[in-house]
Tab-separated table of C-alpha atoms in Angstrom:
chain	number	residue	atom	x	y	z
A	27	UNK	CA	-81.561	17.569	-2.299
A	28	UNK	CA	-80.341	20.002	0.343
A	29	UNK	CA	-80.676	23.736	-0.176
A	30	UNK	CA	-77.392	25.374	-1.191
A	31	UNK	CA	-76.493	28.354	1.019
A	32	UNK	CA	-73.958	31.116	0.531
A	33	UNK	CA	-71.505	31.653	3.376
A	34	UNK	CA	-73.411	34.541	4.989
A	35	UNK	CA	-76.646	32.549	5.189
A	36	UNK	CA	-74.763	29.454	6.357
A	37	UNK	CA	-73.079	31.353	9.215
A	38	UNK	CA	-76.390	32.956	10.172
A	39	UNK	CA	-78.135	29.574	10.428
A	40	UNK	CA	-75.217	28.107	12.406
A	41	UNK	CA	-76.508	30.020	15.428
A	42	UNK	CA	-79.544	27.713	15.323
A	43	UNK	CA	-78.388	24.407	13.825
A	44	UNK	CA	-75.230	22.252	14.185
A	45	UNK	CA	-72.496	22.509	11.554
A	46	UNK	CA	-71.079	19.204	10.322
A	47	UNK	CA	-67.592	19.239	8.787
A	48	UNK	CA	-67.149	15.993	6.814
A	49	UNK	CA	-63.474	16.537	5.940
A	50	UNK	CA	-60.676	14.389	7.350
A	51	UNK	CA	-59.509	14.791	10.956
A	52	UNK	CA	-56.251	16.464	9.859
A	53	UNK	CA	-58.111	18.945	7.638
A	54	UNK	CA	-60.414	19.751	10.544
A	55	UNK	CA	-57.486	20.172	12.948
A	56	UNK	CA	-55.764	22.577	10.567
A	57	UNK	CA	-58.809	24.855	10.617
A	58	UNK	CA	-62.577	24.664	10.882
A	59	UNK	CA	-65.654	26.805	11.371
A	60	UNK	CA	-65.870	27.512	15.130
A	61	UNK	CA	-68.084	24.951	16.922
A	62	UNK	CA	-68.341	22.780	13.790
A	63	UNK	CA	-68.419	19.049	14.571
A	64	UNK	CA	-66.187	16.713	12.608
A	65	UNK	CA	-67.892	13.634	11.145
A	66	UNK	CA	-65.301	12.592	8.545
A	67	UNK	CA	-66.483	10.591	5.560
A	68	UNK	CA	-62.888	9.419	5.098
A	69	UNK	CA	-59.949	9.292	7.452
A	70	UNK	CA	-56.636	10.748	6.305
A	71	UNK	CA	-55.351	7.495	4.806
A	72	UNK	CA	-58.619	6.786	2.980
A	73	UNK	CA	-58.712	10.248	1.444
A	74	UNK	CA	-55.152	9.796	0.187
A	75	UNK	CA	-56.071	6.492	-1.467
A	76	UNK	CA	-59.131	8.031	-3.147
A	77	UNK	CA	-57.131	11.044	-4.320
A	78	UNK	CA	-54.372	8.864	-5.724
A	79	UNK	CA	-56.912	6.757	-7.622
A	80	UNK	CA	-58.419	9.937	-9.114
A	81	UNK	CA	-55.050	11.291	-10.255
A	82	UNK	CA	-53.450	8.070	-11.442
A	83	UNK	CA	-56.464	6.195	-12.837
A	84	UNK	CA	-59.736	8.107	-13.308
A	85	UNK	CA	-62.788	9.495	-11.575
A	86	UNK	CA	-64.612	6.156	-11.691
A	87	UNK	CA	-61.775	4.365	-9.885
A	88	UNK	CA	-61.802	7.043	-7.203
A	89	UNK	CA	-65.567	6.682	-6.799
A	90	UNK	CA	-65.294	2.923	-6.289
A	91	UNK	CA	-62.484	3.369	-3.770
A	92	UNK	CA	-64.562	5.908	-1.892
A	93	UNK	CA	-67.641	3.686	-1.881
A	94	UNK	CA	-65.636	0.789	-0.524
A	95	UNK	CA	-64.394	2.884	2.398
A	96	UNK	CA	-67.687	4.632	3.102
A	97	UNK	CA	-69.922	1.585	2.759
A	98	UNK	CA	-68.441	-0.108	5.805
A	99	UNK	CA	-69.334	2.777	8.102
A	100	UNK	CA	-72.647	4.130	6.786
A	101	UNK	CA	-74.575	2.965	9.851
A	102	UNK	CA	-72.113	4.635	12.227
A	103	UNK	CA	-72.159	7.885	10.218
A	104	UNK	CA	-75.965	7.919	10.065
A	105	UNK	CA	-76.323	7.375	13.817
A	106	UNK	CA	-73.805	10.114	14.553
A	107	UNK	CA	-75.713	12.522	12.291
A	108	UNK	CA	-79.003	11.695	14.004
A	109	UNK	CA	-77.495	12.178	17.448
A	110	UNK	CA	-76.123	15.618	16.606
A	111	UNK	CA	-79.233	16.751	14.683
A	112	UNK	CA	-81.305	16.147	17.799
A	113	UNK	CA	-84.932	17.242	18.049
A	114	UNK	CA	-84.604	19.874	15.307
A	115	UNK	CA	-83.602	17.169	12.805
A	116	UNK	CA	-81.562	19.745	10.868
A	117	UNK	CA	-77.867	19.910	9.956
A	118	UNK	CA	-75.586	22.312	8.102
A	119	UNK	CA	-73.020	20.344	6.106
A	120	UNK	CA	-69.807	21.177	4.282
A	121	UNK	CA	-66.574	19.658	2.969
A	122	UNK	CA	-63.609	21.423	1.315
A	123	UNK	CA	-65.270	22.743	-1.868
A	124	UNK	CA	-68.856	21.569	-1.599
A	125	UNK	CA	-68.171	18.460	-3.693
A	126	UNK	CA	-68.798	14.752	-3.445
A	127	UNK	CA	-67.951	14.268	0.216
A	128	UNK	CA	-70.534	16.713	1.549
A	129	UNK	CA	-73.126	15.722	-1.075
A	130	UNK	CA	-72.708	12.058	-0.156
A	131	UNK	CA	-73.168	12.794	3.538
A	132	UNK	CA	-76.194	14.970	2.816
A	133	UNK	CA	-77.732	12.062	0.879
A	134	UNK	CA	-77.158	9.784	3.867
A	135	UNK	CA	-78.542	12.215	6.424
A	136	UNK	CA	-81.593	13.060	4.315
A	137	UNK	CA	-82.270	9.340	3.884
A	138	UNK	CA	-82.589	9.262	7.666
A	139	UNK	CA	-85.152	12.087	7.550
A	140	UNK	CA	-82.761	14.888	8.538
A	141	UNK	CA	-83.130	18.283	6.836
A	142	UNK	CA	-79.772	19.448	5.475
A	143	UNK	CA	-78.308	22.693	4.178
A	144	UNK	CA	-75.130	22.589	2.103
A	145	UNK	CA	-72.444	25.297	2.086
A	146	UNK	CA	-71.838	26.612	-1.414
A	147	UNK	CA	-68.115	26.421	-2.126
A	148	UNK	CA	-67.428	24.522	1.105
A	149	UNK	CA	-64.790	25.425	3.675
A	150	UNK	CA	-62.809	27.168	0.939
A	151	UNK	CA	-65.559	29.774	0.617
A	152	UNK	CA	-65.582	30.182	4.400
A	153	UNK	CA	-61.842	30.935	4.404
A	154	UNK	CA	-62.340	33.582	1.710
A	155	UNK	CA	-65.044	35.083	3.888
A	156	UNK	CA	-62.720	35.088	6.922
A	157	UNK	CA	-60.063	37.008	4.987
A	158	UNK	CA	-62.608	39.649	3.975
A	159	UNK	CA	-63.838	40.077	7.549
A	160	UNK	CA	-60.301	40.355	8.914
A	161	UNK	CA	-59.515	43.055	6.346
A	162	UNK	CA	-62.449	45.250	7.430
A	163	UNK	CA	-61.440	48.501	9.188
A	164	UNK	CA	-61.944	48.786	12.948
A	165	UNK	CA	-61.838	51.777	15.285
A	166	UNK	CA	-59.207	50.407	17.667
A	167	UNK	CA	-57.873	51.694	20.963
A	168	UNK	CA	-54.845	49.681	22.065
A	169	UNK	CA	-54.090	48.957	25.713
A	170	UNK	CA	-50.363	49.139	26.322
A	171	UNK	CA	-48.365	48.434	29.412
A	172	UNK	CA	-45.303	46.571	30.576
A	173	UNK	CA	-45.510	42.885	31.464
A	174	UNK	CA	-47.577	42.275	34.583
A	175	UNK	CA	-49.930	45.230	34.081
A	176	UNK	CA	-52.941	42.895	33.861
A	177	UNK	CA	-53.960	43.986	30.358
A	178	UNK	CA	-55.900	40.829	29.513
A	179	UNK	CA	-57.848	40.980	32.788
A	180	UNK	CA	-58.607	44.643	32.029
A	181	UNK	CA	-60.102	43.612	28.690
A	182	UNK	CA	-62.301	41.038	30.398
A	183	UNK	CA	-63.698	43.645	32.806
A	184	UNK	CA	-64.231	46.065	29.919
A	185	UNK	CA	-66.292	43.441	28.149
A	186	UNK	CA	-68.424	42.977	31.259
A	187	UNK	CA	-68.964	46.746	31.240
A	188	UNK	CA	-70.361	46.615	27.708
A	189	UNK	CA	-67.231	47.697	25.825
A	190	UNK	CA	-66.261	46.121	22.512
A	191	UNK	CA	-63.181	43.944	23.029
A	192	UNK	CA	-60.900	41.625	21.067
A	193	UNK	CA	-58.930	39.266	23.306
A	194	UNK	CA	-56.087	38.013	21.095
A	195	UNK	CA	-54.347	36.120	23.892
A	196	UNK	CA	-57.545	34.332	24.829
A	197	UNK	CA	-58.082	33.258	21.221
A	198	UNK	CA	-54.449	32.150	20.896
A	199	UNK	CA	-54.391	30.351	24.279
A	200	UNK	CA	-51.148	32.119	25.097
A	201	UNK	CA	-50.172	35.086	27.280
A	202	UNK	CA	-47.494	36.287	24.883
A	203	UNK	CA	-44.319	35.830	26.938
A	204	UNK	CA	-41.915	32.978	27.708
A	205	UNK	CA	-44.354	32.100	30.513
A	206	UNK	CA	-47.374	32.471	28.230
A	207	UNK	CA	-48.241	28.804	27.736
A	208	UNK	CA	-48.540	28.036	31.459
A	209	UNK	CA	-52.058	26.990	32.377
A	210	UNK	CA	-53.301	27.314	28.816
A	211	UNK	CA	-54.859	24.839	26.393
A	212	UNK	CA	-52.827	23.784	23.366
A	213	UNK	CA	-52.563	26.616	20.876
A	214	UNK	CA	-54.653	26.476	17.706
A	215	UNK	CA	-53.069	26.705	14.268
A	216	UNK	CA	-52.792	30.213	12.855
A	217	UNK	CA	-55.607	29.300	10.461
A	218	UNK	CA	-57.912	28.356	13.322
A	219	UNK	CA	-56.820	31.436	15.252
A	220	UNK	CA	-57.998	33.519	12.275
A	221	UNK	CA	-61.308	31.648	12.196
A	222	UNK	CA	-61.922	32.326	15.892
A	223	UNK	CA	-60.854	35.945	15.436
A	224	UNK	CA	-63.335	36.340	12.586
A	225	UNK	CA	-66.146	35.137	14.846
A	226	UNK	CA	-65.080	37.678	17.488
A	227	UNK	CA	-65.037	40.544	14.977
A	228	UNK	CA	-68.335	39.800	13.220
A	229	UNK	CA	-70.700	41.276	15.862
A	230	UNK	CA	-68.589	44.409	16.402
A	231	UNK	CA	-69.776	47.851	15.329
A	232	UNK	CA	-66.893	49.252	13.273
A	233	UNK	CA	-67.920	52.834	14.146
A	234	UNK	CA	-67.532	52.278	17.880
A	235	UNK	CA	-64.260	51.879	19.763
A	236	UNK	CA	-62.913	48.341	20.083
A	237	UNK	CA	-60.298	47.745	22.759
A	238	UNK	CA	-57.402	45.398	22.039
A	239	UNK	CA	-54.168	44.566	23.838
A	240	UNK	CA	-50.821	45.603	22.402
A	241	UNK	CA	-49.074	42.543	20.981
A	242	UNK	CA	-46.135	41.637	18.796
A	243	UNK	CA	-47.016	40.003	15.462
A	244	UNK	CA	-46.860	36.532	17.034
A	245	UNK	CA	-48.898	35.476	20.060
A	246	UNK	CA	-47.051	32.279	20.852
A	247	UNK	CA	-47.112	30.441	17.543
A	248	UNK	CA	-50.258	32.204	16.283
A	249	UNK	CA	-49.705	35.037	13.801
A	250	UNK	CA	-51.938	38.132	13.882
A	251	UNK	CA	-53.378	38.810	10.379
A	252	UNK	CA	-51.530	41.533	8.505
A	253	UNK	CA	-54.427	43.965	8.080
A	254	UNK	CA	-55.388	43.829	11.764
A	255	UNK	CA	-51.786	44.124	12.886
A	256	UNK	CA	-51.270	47.198	10.687
A	257	UNK	CA	-54.405	48.787	12.163
A	258	UNK	CA	-53.091	48.079	15.670
A	259	UNK	CA	-49.812	49.779	14.832
A	260	UNK	CA	-51.592	52.836	13.412
A	261	UNK	CA	-54.091	53.149	16.272
A	262	UNK	CA	-53.529	55.208	19.402
A	263	UNK	CA	-52.078	53.201	22.251
A	264	UNK	CA	-53.055	54.041	25.814
A	265	UNK	CA	-50.039	53.037	27.886
A	266	UNK	CA	-50.712	52.187	31.534
A	267	UNK	CA	-47.639	53.091	33.553
A	268	UNK	CA	-47.585	50.876	36.658
A	269	UNK	CA	-44.619	50.418	38.966
A	270	UNK	CA	-42.429	47.345	38.623
A	271	UNK	CA	-43.042	46.382	42.242
A	272	UNK	CA	-46.823	46.258	41.799
A	273	UNK	CA	-46.496	44.320	38.574
A	274	UNK	CA	-44.121	41.812	40.168
A	275	UNK	CA	-46.671	41.117	42.915
A	276	UNK	CA	-49.345	40.659	40.255
A	277	UNK	CA	-47.149	38.142	38.409
A	278	UNK	CA	-46.570	36.220	41.630
A	279	UNK	CA	-50.345	35.922	42.063
A	280	UNK	CA	-50.624	34.607	38.497
A	281	UNK	CA	-47.667	32.240	38.279
A	282	UNK	CA	-46.610	31.052	41.762
A	283	UNK	CA	-49.248	28.297	41.521
A	284	UNK	CA	-47.258	26.421	38.861
A	285	UNK	CA	-44.652	23.724	39.432
A	286	UNK	CA	-41.111	24.939	39.990
A	287	UNK	CA	-39.789	22.902	37.068
A	288	UNK	CA	-42.271	24.569	34.712
A	289	UNK	CA	-41.187	28.007	35.950
A	290	UNK	CA	-37.517	27.089	35.600
A	291	UNK	CA	-38.110	25.973	32.006
A	292	UNK	CA	-39.741	29.323	31.210
A	293	UNK	CA	-36.814	31.281	32.658
A	294	UNK	CA	-34.372	29.200	30.617
A	295	UNK	CA	-36.217	30.191	27.436
A	296	UNK	CA	-34.965	33.761	27.906
A	297	UNK	CA	-31.550	32.854	29.295
A	298	UNK	CA	-29.657	34.546	26.447
A	299	UNK	CA	-31.585	37.775	26.964
A	300	UNK	CA	-31.296	37.739	30.737
A	301	UNK	CA	-27.629	36.791	30.782
A	302	UNK	CA	-26.027	33.964	32.689
A	303	UNK	CA	-25.792	35.676	36.078
A	304	UNK	CA	-29.384	36.948	36.116
A	305	UNK	CA	-30.672	33.599	34.876
A	306	UNK	CA	-28.897	31.766	37.687
A	307	UNK	CA	-30.177	34.271	40.224
A	308	UNK	CA	-33.764	33.814	38.962
A	309	UNK	CA	-33.473	30.010	39.081
A	310	UNK	CA	-32.123	30.094	42.627
A	311	UNK	CA	-35.000	32.367	43.646
A	312	UNK	CA	-37.461	29.814	42.249
A	313	UNK	CA	-35.739	27.048	44.235
A	314	UNK	CA	-36.259	28.941	47.479
A	315	UNK	CA	-39.791	29.978	46.427
A	316	UNK	CA	-38.910	33.661	46.288
A	317	UNK	CA	-41.131	34.242	43.274
A	318	UNK	CA	-41.247	37.992	43.783
A	319	UNK	CA	-37.484	38.197	43.262
A	320	UNK	CA	-37.776	36.008	40.162
A	321	UNK	CA	-40.442	38.336	38.785
A	322	UNK	CA	-38.333	41.423	39.432
A	323	UNK	CA	-35.394	39.868	37.568
A	324	UNK	CA	-37.425	38.854	34.517
A	325	UNK	CA	-39.212	42.208	34.439
A	326	UNK	CA	-35.836	43.933	34.073
A	327	UNK	CA	-35.560	42.286	30.643
A	328	UNK	CA	-39.230	42.526	29.646
A	329	UNK	CA	-39.548	46.211	30.590
A	330	UNK	CA	-36.577	47.177	28.470
A	331	UNK	CA	-37.809	45.133	25.499
A	332	UNK	CA	-41.359	46.506	25.737
A	333	UNK	CA	-40.317	50.161	25.885
A	334	UNK	CA	-38.031	49.684	22.885
A	335	UNK	CA	-40.922	48.150	20.939
A	336	UNK	CA	-43.345	50.890	22.026
A	337	UNK	CA	-41.123	53.727	20.853
A	338	UNK	CA	-40.138	51.962	17.647
A	339	UNK	CA	-43.506	50.676	16.466
A	340	UNK	CA	-46.178	53.102	17.689
A	341	UNK	CA	-46.587	56.555	16.211
A	342	UNK	CA	-49.192	57.664	18.770
A	343	UNK	CA	-49.249	56.720	22.408
A	344	UNK	CA	-50.577	58.328	25.544
A	345	UNK	CA	-48.986	57.488	28.908
A	346	UNK	CA	-51.413	57.224	31.824
A	347	UNK	CA	-49.973	56.661	35.284
A	348	UNK	CA	-51.806	54.237	37.529
A	349	UNK	CA	-51.038	53.546	41.149
A	350	UNK	CA	-53.013	50.309	41.108
A	351	UNK	CA	-52.672	46.933	39.395
A	352	UNK	CA	-56.327	45.995	40.051
A	353	UNK	CA	-57.846	45.280	36.593
A	354	UNK	CA	-61.286	46.523	37.651
A	355	UNK	CA	-59.863	49.887	38.711
A	356	UNK	CA	-57.795	50.208	35.551
A	357	UNK	CA	-60.650	49.125	33.274
A	358	UNK	CA	-62.802	51.933	34.700
A	359	UNK	CA	-59.850	54.309	34.400
A	360	UNK	CA	-59.406	53.547	30.686
A	361	UNK	CA	-63.129	53.660	29.883
A	362	UNK	CA	-63.318	57.083	31.527
A	363	UNK	CA	-60.354	58.214	29.427
A	364	UNK	CA	-62.100	56.986	26.264
A	365	UNK	CA	-65.324	58.857	27.086
A	366	UNK	CA	-63.518	62.071	27.990
A	367	UNK	CA	-61.508	62.030	24.785
A	368	UNK	CA	-64.558	61.189	22.672
A	369	UNK	CA	-63.075	58.426	20.519
């Protein structure tokens, strides 16, 4: 029988061997260990039938129902396990609580000569682990700046320079504004967002500075965990003050590539905040491909909203003026500030 591993050992070994999640496709979609591969023992309908048999009849009835479903696809499951195990012939396996589903799949894989390790407590134990990691204190420095300041690109250049970084927008697949979904993959669930965030936090040294972008509680539909969000609000924010004109040009570089209808739809999302006249003016500017004018109009709203949020929600912030919107220049500028202040 497979060795039973606690969550720390399981995560450590996942750097070397594939993780197999044998839960249903909908369970996997809701949230999974990053890079885990879904080989479901049951599909969603089959799991419901087995669960109903367990509740309404007994455990034996559920077992027979499960065997009937699984028996028809054992060959397919075994071949898939062999393919993923590859030359190492080793798999890490889990289900929801480390029960019959994962044990059954381990039996099948081991019958094929594959070495297996089983996660003690299953995905449920992993989620408990995620919550503990997300609650750990971090030494954060928050990058602030009005829309169009290039904060995410600054983070990317900081990472290349060896700085510790958490890219919330990258994890959420959303840039945080009405235009934030353009060019992005579908957003993960909040649960999966937390799982990916946990993986990003794990290698960080909590004594060193970690840079993070200023965000509202929601990044698109993903919700920042409470403990991290509170730490962000308490941390010092370094606010990059860049002119509206420079930021508008930066936004044109980012967004002018998209279809006009997509841009129009984004403007209409903030119609109530812009007002009817400004909305119409922005839409007409899109029609004539005057994207700079569109950016200047939308920034009028976003600048006002951001400054209100900054003054309301942050106890400590330092304003640094920058005459450049180049993320490389501003990344170096902020790193120099960090070193001089000795955070």
